[in-house]
Tab-separated table of C-alpha atoms and ligand atoms in Angstrom:
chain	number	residue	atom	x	y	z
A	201	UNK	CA	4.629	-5.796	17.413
A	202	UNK	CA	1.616	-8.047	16.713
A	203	UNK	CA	0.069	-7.650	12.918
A	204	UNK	CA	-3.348	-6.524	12.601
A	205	UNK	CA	-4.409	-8.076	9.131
A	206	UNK	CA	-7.648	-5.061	9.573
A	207	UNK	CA	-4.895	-2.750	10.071
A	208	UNK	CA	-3.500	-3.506	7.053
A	209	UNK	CA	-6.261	-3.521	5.039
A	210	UNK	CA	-7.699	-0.240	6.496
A	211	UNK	CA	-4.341	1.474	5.800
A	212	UNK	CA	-4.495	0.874	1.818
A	213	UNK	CA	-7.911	1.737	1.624
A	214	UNK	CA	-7.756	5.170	3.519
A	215	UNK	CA	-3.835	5.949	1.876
A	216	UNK	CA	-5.508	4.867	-1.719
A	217	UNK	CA	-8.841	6.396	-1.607
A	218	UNK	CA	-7.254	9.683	0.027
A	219	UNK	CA	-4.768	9.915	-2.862
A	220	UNK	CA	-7.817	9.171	-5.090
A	221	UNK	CA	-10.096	11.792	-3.931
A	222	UNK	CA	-6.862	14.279	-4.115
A	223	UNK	CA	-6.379	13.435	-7.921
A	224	UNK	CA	-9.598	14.307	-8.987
A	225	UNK	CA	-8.402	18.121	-9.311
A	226	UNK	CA	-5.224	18.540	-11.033
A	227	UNK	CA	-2.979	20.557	-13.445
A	228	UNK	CA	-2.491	17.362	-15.586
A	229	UNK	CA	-3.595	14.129	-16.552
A	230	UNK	CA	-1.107	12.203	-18.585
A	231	UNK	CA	-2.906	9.103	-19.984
A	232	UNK	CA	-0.269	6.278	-20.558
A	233	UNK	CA	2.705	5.137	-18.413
A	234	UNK	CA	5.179	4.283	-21.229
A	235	UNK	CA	8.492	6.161	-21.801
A	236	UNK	CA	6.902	9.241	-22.862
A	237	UNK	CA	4.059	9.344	-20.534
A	238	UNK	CA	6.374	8.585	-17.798
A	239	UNK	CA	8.734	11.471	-18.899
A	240	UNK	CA	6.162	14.006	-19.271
A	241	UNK	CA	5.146	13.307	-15.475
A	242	UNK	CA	8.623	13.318	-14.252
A	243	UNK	CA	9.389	16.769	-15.191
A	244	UNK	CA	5.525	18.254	-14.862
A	245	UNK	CA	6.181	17.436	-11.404
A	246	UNK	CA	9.449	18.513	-10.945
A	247	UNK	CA	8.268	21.823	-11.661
A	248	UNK	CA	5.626	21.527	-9.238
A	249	UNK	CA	2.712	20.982	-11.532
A	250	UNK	CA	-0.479	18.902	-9.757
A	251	UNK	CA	0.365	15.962	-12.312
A	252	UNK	CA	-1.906	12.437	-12.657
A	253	UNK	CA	-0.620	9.795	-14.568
A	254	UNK	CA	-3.405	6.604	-15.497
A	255	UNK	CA	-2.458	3.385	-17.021
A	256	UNK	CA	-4.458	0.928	-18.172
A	257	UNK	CA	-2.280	-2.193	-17.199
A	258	UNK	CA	-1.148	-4.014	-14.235
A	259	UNK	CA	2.207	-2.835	-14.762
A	260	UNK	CA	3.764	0.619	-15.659
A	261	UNK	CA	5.825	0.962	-18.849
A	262	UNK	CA	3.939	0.805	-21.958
A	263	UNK	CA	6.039	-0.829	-24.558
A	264	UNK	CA	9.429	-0.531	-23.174
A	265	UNK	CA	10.082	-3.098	-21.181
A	266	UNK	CA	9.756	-5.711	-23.286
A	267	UNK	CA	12.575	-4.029	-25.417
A	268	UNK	CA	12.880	-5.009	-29.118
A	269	UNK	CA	11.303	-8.441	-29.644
A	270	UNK	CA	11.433	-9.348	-25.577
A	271	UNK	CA	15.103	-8.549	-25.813
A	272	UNK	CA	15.508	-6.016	-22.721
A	273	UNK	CA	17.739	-3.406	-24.343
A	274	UNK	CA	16.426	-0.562	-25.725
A	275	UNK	CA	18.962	1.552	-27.849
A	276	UNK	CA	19.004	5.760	-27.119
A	277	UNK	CA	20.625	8.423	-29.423
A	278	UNK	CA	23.600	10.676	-28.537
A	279	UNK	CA	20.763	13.777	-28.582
A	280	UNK	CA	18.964	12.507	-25.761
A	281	UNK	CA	21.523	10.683	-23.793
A	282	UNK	CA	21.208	13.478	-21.325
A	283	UNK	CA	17.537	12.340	-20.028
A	284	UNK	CA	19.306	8.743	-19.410
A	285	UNK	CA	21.695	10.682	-17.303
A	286	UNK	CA	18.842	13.147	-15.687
A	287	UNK	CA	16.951	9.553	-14.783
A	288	UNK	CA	20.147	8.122	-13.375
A	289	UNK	CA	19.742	5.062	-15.977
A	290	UNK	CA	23.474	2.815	-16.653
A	291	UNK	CA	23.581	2.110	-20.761
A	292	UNK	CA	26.630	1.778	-22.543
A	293	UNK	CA	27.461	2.749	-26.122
A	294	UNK	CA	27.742	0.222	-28.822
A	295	UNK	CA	28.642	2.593	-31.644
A	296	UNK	CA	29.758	5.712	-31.839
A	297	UNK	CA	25.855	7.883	-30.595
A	298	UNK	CA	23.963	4.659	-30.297
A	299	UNK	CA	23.355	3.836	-26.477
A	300	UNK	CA	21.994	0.757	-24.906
A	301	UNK	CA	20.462	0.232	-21.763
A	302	UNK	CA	18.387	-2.251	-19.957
A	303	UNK	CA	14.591	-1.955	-20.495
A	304	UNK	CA	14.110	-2.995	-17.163
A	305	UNK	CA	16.197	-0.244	-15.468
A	306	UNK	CA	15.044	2.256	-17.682
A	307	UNK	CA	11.866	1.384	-16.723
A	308	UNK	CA	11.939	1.272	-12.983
A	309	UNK	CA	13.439	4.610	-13.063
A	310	UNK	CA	11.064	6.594	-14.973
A	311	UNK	CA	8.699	5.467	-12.955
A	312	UNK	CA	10.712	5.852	-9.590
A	313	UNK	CA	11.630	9.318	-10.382
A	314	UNK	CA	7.969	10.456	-11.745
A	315	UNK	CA	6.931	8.916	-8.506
A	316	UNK	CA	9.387	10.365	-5.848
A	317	UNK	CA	8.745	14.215	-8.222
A	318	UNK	CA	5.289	13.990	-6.947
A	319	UNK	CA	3.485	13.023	-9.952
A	320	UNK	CA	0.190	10.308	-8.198
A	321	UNK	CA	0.369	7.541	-10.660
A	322	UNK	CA	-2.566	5.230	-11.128
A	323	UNK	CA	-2.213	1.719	-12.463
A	324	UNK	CA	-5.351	-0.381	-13.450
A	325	UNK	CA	-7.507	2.530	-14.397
A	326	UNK	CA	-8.839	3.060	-18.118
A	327	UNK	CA	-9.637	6.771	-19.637
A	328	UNK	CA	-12.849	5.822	-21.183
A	329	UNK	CA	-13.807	9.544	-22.383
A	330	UNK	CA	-12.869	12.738	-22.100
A	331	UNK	CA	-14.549	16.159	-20.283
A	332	UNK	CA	-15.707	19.352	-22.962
A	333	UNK	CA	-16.776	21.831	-21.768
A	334	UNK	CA	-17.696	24.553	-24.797
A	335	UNK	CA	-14.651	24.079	-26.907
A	336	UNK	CA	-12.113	22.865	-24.239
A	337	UNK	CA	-10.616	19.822	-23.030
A	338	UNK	CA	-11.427	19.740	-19.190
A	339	UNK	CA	-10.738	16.320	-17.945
A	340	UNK	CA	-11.107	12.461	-18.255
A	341	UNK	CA	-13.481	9.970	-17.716
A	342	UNK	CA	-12.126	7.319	-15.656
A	343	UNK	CA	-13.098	3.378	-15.170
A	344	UNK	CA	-11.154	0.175	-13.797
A	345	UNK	CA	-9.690	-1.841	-16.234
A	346	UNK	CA	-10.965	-4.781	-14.903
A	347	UNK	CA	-14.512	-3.451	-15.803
A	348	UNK	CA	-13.876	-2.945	-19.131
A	349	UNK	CA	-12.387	-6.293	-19.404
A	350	UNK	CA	-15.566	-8.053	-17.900
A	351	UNK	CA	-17.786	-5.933	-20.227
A	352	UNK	CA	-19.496	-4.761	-17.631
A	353	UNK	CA	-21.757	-2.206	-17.700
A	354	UNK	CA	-21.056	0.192	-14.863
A	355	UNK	CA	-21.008	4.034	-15.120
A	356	UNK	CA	-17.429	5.347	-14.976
A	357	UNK	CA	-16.540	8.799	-12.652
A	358	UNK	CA	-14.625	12.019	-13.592
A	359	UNK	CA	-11.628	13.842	-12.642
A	360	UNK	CA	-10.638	17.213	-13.791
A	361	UNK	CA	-7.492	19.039	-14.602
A	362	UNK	CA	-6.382	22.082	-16.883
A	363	UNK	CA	-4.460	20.130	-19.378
A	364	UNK	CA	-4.845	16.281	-20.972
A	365	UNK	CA	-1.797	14.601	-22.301
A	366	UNK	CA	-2.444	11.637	-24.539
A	367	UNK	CA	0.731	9.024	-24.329
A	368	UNK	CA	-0.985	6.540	-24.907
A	369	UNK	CA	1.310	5.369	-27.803
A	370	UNK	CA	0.493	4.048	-30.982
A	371	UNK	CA	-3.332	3.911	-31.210
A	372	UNK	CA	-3.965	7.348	-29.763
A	373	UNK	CA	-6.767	6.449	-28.050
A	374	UNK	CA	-6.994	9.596	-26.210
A	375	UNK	CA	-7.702	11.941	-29.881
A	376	UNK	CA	-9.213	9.632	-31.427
A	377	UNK	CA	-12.354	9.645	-28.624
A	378	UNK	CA	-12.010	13.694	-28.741
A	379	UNK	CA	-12.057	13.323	-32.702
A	380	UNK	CA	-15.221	11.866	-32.591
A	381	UNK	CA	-16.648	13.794	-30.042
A	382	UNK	CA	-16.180	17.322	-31.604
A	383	UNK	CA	-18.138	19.398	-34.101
A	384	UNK	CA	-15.124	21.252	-35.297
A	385	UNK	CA	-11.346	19.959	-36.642
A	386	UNK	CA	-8.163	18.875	-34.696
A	387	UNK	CA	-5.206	20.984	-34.739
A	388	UNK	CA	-3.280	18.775	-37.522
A	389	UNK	CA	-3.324	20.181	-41.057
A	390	UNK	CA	-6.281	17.842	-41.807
A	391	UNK	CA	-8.303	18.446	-38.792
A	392	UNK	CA	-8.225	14.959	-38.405
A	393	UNK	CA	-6.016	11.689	-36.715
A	394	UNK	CA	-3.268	11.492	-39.586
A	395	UNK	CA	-2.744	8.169	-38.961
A	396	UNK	CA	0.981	6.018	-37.946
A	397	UNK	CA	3.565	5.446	-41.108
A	398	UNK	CA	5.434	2.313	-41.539
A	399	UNK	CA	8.301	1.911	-39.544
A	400	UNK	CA	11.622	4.828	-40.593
A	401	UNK	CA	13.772	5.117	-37.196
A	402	UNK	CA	15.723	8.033	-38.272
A	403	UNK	CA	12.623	10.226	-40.026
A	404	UNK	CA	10.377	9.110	-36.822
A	405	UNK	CA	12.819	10.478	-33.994
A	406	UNK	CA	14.208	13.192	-35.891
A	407	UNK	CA	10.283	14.452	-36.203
A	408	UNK	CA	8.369	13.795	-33.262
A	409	UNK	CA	9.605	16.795	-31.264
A	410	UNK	CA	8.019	18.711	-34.185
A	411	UNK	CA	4.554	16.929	-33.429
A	412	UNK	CA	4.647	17.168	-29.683
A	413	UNK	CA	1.985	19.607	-29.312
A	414	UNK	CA	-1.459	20.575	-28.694
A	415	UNK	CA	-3.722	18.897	-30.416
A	416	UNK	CA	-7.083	20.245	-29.452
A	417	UNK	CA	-7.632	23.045	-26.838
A	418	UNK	CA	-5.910	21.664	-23.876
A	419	UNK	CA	-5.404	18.201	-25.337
A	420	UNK	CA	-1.856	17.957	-26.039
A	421	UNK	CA	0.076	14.157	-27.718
A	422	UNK	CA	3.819	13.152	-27.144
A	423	UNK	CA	5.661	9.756	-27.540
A	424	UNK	CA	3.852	7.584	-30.006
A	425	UNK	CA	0.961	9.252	-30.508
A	426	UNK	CA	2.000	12.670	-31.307
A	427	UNK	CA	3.355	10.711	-34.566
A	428	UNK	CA	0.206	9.241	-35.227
A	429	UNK	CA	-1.827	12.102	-34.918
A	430	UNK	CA	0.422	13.784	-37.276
A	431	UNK	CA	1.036	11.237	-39.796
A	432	UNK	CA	4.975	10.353	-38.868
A	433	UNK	CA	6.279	7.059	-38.889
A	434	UNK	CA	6.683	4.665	-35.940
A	435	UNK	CA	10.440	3.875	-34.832
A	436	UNK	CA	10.946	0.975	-33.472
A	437	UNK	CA	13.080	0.201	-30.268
A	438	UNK	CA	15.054	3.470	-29.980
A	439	UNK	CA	13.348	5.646	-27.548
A	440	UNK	CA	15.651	8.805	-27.601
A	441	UNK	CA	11.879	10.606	-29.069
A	442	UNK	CA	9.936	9.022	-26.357
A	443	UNK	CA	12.003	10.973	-23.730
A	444	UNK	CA	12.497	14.062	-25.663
A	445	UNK	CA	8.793	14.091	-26.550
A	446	UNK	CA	7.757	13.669	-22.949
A	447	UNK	CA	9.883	16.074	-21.603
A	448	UNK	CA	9.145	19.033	-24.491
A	449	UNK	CA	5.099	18.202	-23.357
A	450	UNK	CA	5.871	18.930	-20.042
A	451	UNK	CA	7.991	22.159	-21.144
A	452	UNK	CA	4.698	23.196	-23.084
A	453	UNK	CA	2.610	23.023	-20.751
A	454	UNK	CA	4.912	24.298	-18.129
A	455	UNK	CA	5.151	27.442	-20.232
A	456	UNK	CA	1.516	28.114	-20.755
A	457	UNK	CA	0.907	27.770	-17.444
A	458	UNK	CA	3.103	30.455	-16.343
B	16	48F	O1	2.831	2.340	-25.920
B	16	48F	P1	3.586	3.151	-24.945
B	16	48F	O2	4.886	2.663	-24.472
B	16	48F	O3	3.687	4.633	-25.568
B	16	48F	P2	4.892	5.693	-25.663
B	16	48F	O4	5.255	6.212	-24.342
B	16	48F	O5	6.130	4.812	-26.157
B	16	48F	C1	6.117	4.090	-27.354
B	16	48F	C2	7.173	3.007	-27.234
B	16	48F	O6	6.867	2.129	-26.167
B	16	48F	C3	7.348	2.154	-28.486
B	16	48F	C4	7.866	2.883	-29.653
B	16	48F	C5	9.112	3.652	-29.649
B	16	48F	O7	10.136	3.558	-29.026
B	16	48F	O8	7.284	2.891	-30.718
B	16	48F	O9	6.102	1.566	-28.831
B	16	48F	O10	4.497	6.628	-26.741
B	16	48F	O11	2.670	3.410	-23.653
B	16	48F	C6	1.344	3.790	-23.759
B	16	48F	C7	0.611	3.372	-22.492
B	16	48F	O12	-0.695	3.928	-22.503
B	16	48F	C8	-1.580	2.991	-21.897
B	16	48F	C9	-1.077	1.642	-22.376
B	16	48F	O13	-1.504	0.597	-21.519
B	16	48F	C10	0.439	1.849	-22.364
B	16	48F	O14	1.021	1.439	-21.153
B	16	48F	N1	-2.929	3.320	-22.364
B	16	48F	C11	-3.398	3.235	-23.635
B	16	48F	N2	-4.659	3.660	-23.677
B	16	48F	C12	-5.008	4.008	-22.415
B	16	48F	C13	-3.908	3.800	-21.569
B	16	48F	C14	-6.208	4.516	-21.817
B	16	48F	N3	-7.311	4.752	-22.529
B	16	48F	N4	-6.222	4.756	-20.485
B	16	48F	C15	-5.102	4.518	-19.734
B	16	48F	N5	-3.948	4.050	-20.257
């Protein structure tokens, strides 16, 4: 068979732009590939849930590749040693409930099983703002990365979907644009971002379950996040939370939309 290079580009334009147009309508938008973002979109779409996932970067992951200071382990707790199981990922344990595994293979197979689940992932693209509509969250306001990073100015476009799931880690980016946006408060006892603690492994993961929630009508946080919008500390490389927050999201959300 000869190679067309037209054929080839035609083919990723109509595939892309066909998968594209099909996104704009969904059940959920999860903002952030990391672990928890990554999770969330796994089992949403196991469960046959119309599930978008947009990252910012090049490359899906977040924060867990590059492990604990670029070394590409990442440790995981006896309580969620099951999801390492559930995503087929090899780690070995080092001391009695402390599990290691690559950060590499971990990574690949979030994403490969999010993927093959059904969940359209997105890389390069940039939530910019979110859709309200009366008091609800209705969707997200979408632009290439690469624009923002030119600092260009060029109108972004929309896509809508039932539920929002900020995992977009440590800054939160996703509340903190709805924070400013609405008249009335947050669902966190302030009504307000709480803000990230200093780093306490054990306090972090043993609480972030607790904060993986809805956050604003139809805006809901897990992984990082849901500890910064609650005021919890940050935990370091052990990303037992990140699963277990991503998968209770997608159990939330599962449930109310039953
Ligand atoms: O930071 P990230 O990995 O968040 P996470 O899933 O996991 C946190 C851990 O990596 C680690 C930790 C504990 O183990 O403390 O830090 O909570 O992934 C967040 C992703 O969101 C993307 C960002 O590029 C990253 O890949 N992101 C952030 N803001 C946006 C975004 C945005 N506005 N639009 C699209 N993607």
């Amino acid at each position: 068979m000869k190679l067309d290079e037209i054929t080839i580009s035609k083919g990723i334009i109509d595939i892309y732009f066909r998968d594209l147009k099909d996104s704009l309508e969904s059940d959920v938008i999860v903002v952030g590939g990391g672990p928890a973002g990554l999770t969330a979109a796994y089992y949403l779409a196991k469960a046959g849930k119309k599930t978008v996932l947009l990252e910012r970067a090049l490359k899906i992951g977040g924060g867990m590749p590059g492990g604990g200071i670029m070394f590409n382990k990442i440790v995981v707790q006896e309580s969620s040693r099951f999801i390492l199981d559930e995503f087929d990922i090899n780690y070995e344990e080092y001391e009695k409930g402390y599990y290691i595994a690559s950060s590499i293979e971990s990574t690949a197979q979030l994403t490969a099983k999010a993927a093959k689940a059904g969940a359209k992932i997105f890389n390069l693209i940039s939530v910019e703002d979110v859709m309200i509509r009366g008091d609800q969250i209705t969707g997200a306001v979408i632009n290439w990365t690469a624009v923002q990073m030119a600092n260009l100015h060029i109108d972004p476009i929309t896509m809508r979907s039932k539920y929002l799931i900020d995992a977009t880690g440590h800054d939160t980016e996703i509340v903190k644009i709805v924070e400013r946006k609405i008249e009335d408060r947050l669902f966190t006892p302030t009504g307000k971002i709480m803000g990230e603690k200093s780093m306490w492994a054990d306090n972090a993961e043993n609480i972030i379950e607790e904060h993986t929630k809805e956050v604003y009508n139809n805006l809901f946080v897990c992984g990082m996040a849901a500890n910064a919008a609650f005021g919890a500390p940050r935990m370091g490389p052990i990303f037992g939370g990140m699963l277990l927050s991503g998968k209770k999201v997608a159990e939330l959300i599962i449930e109310r939309d039953n």
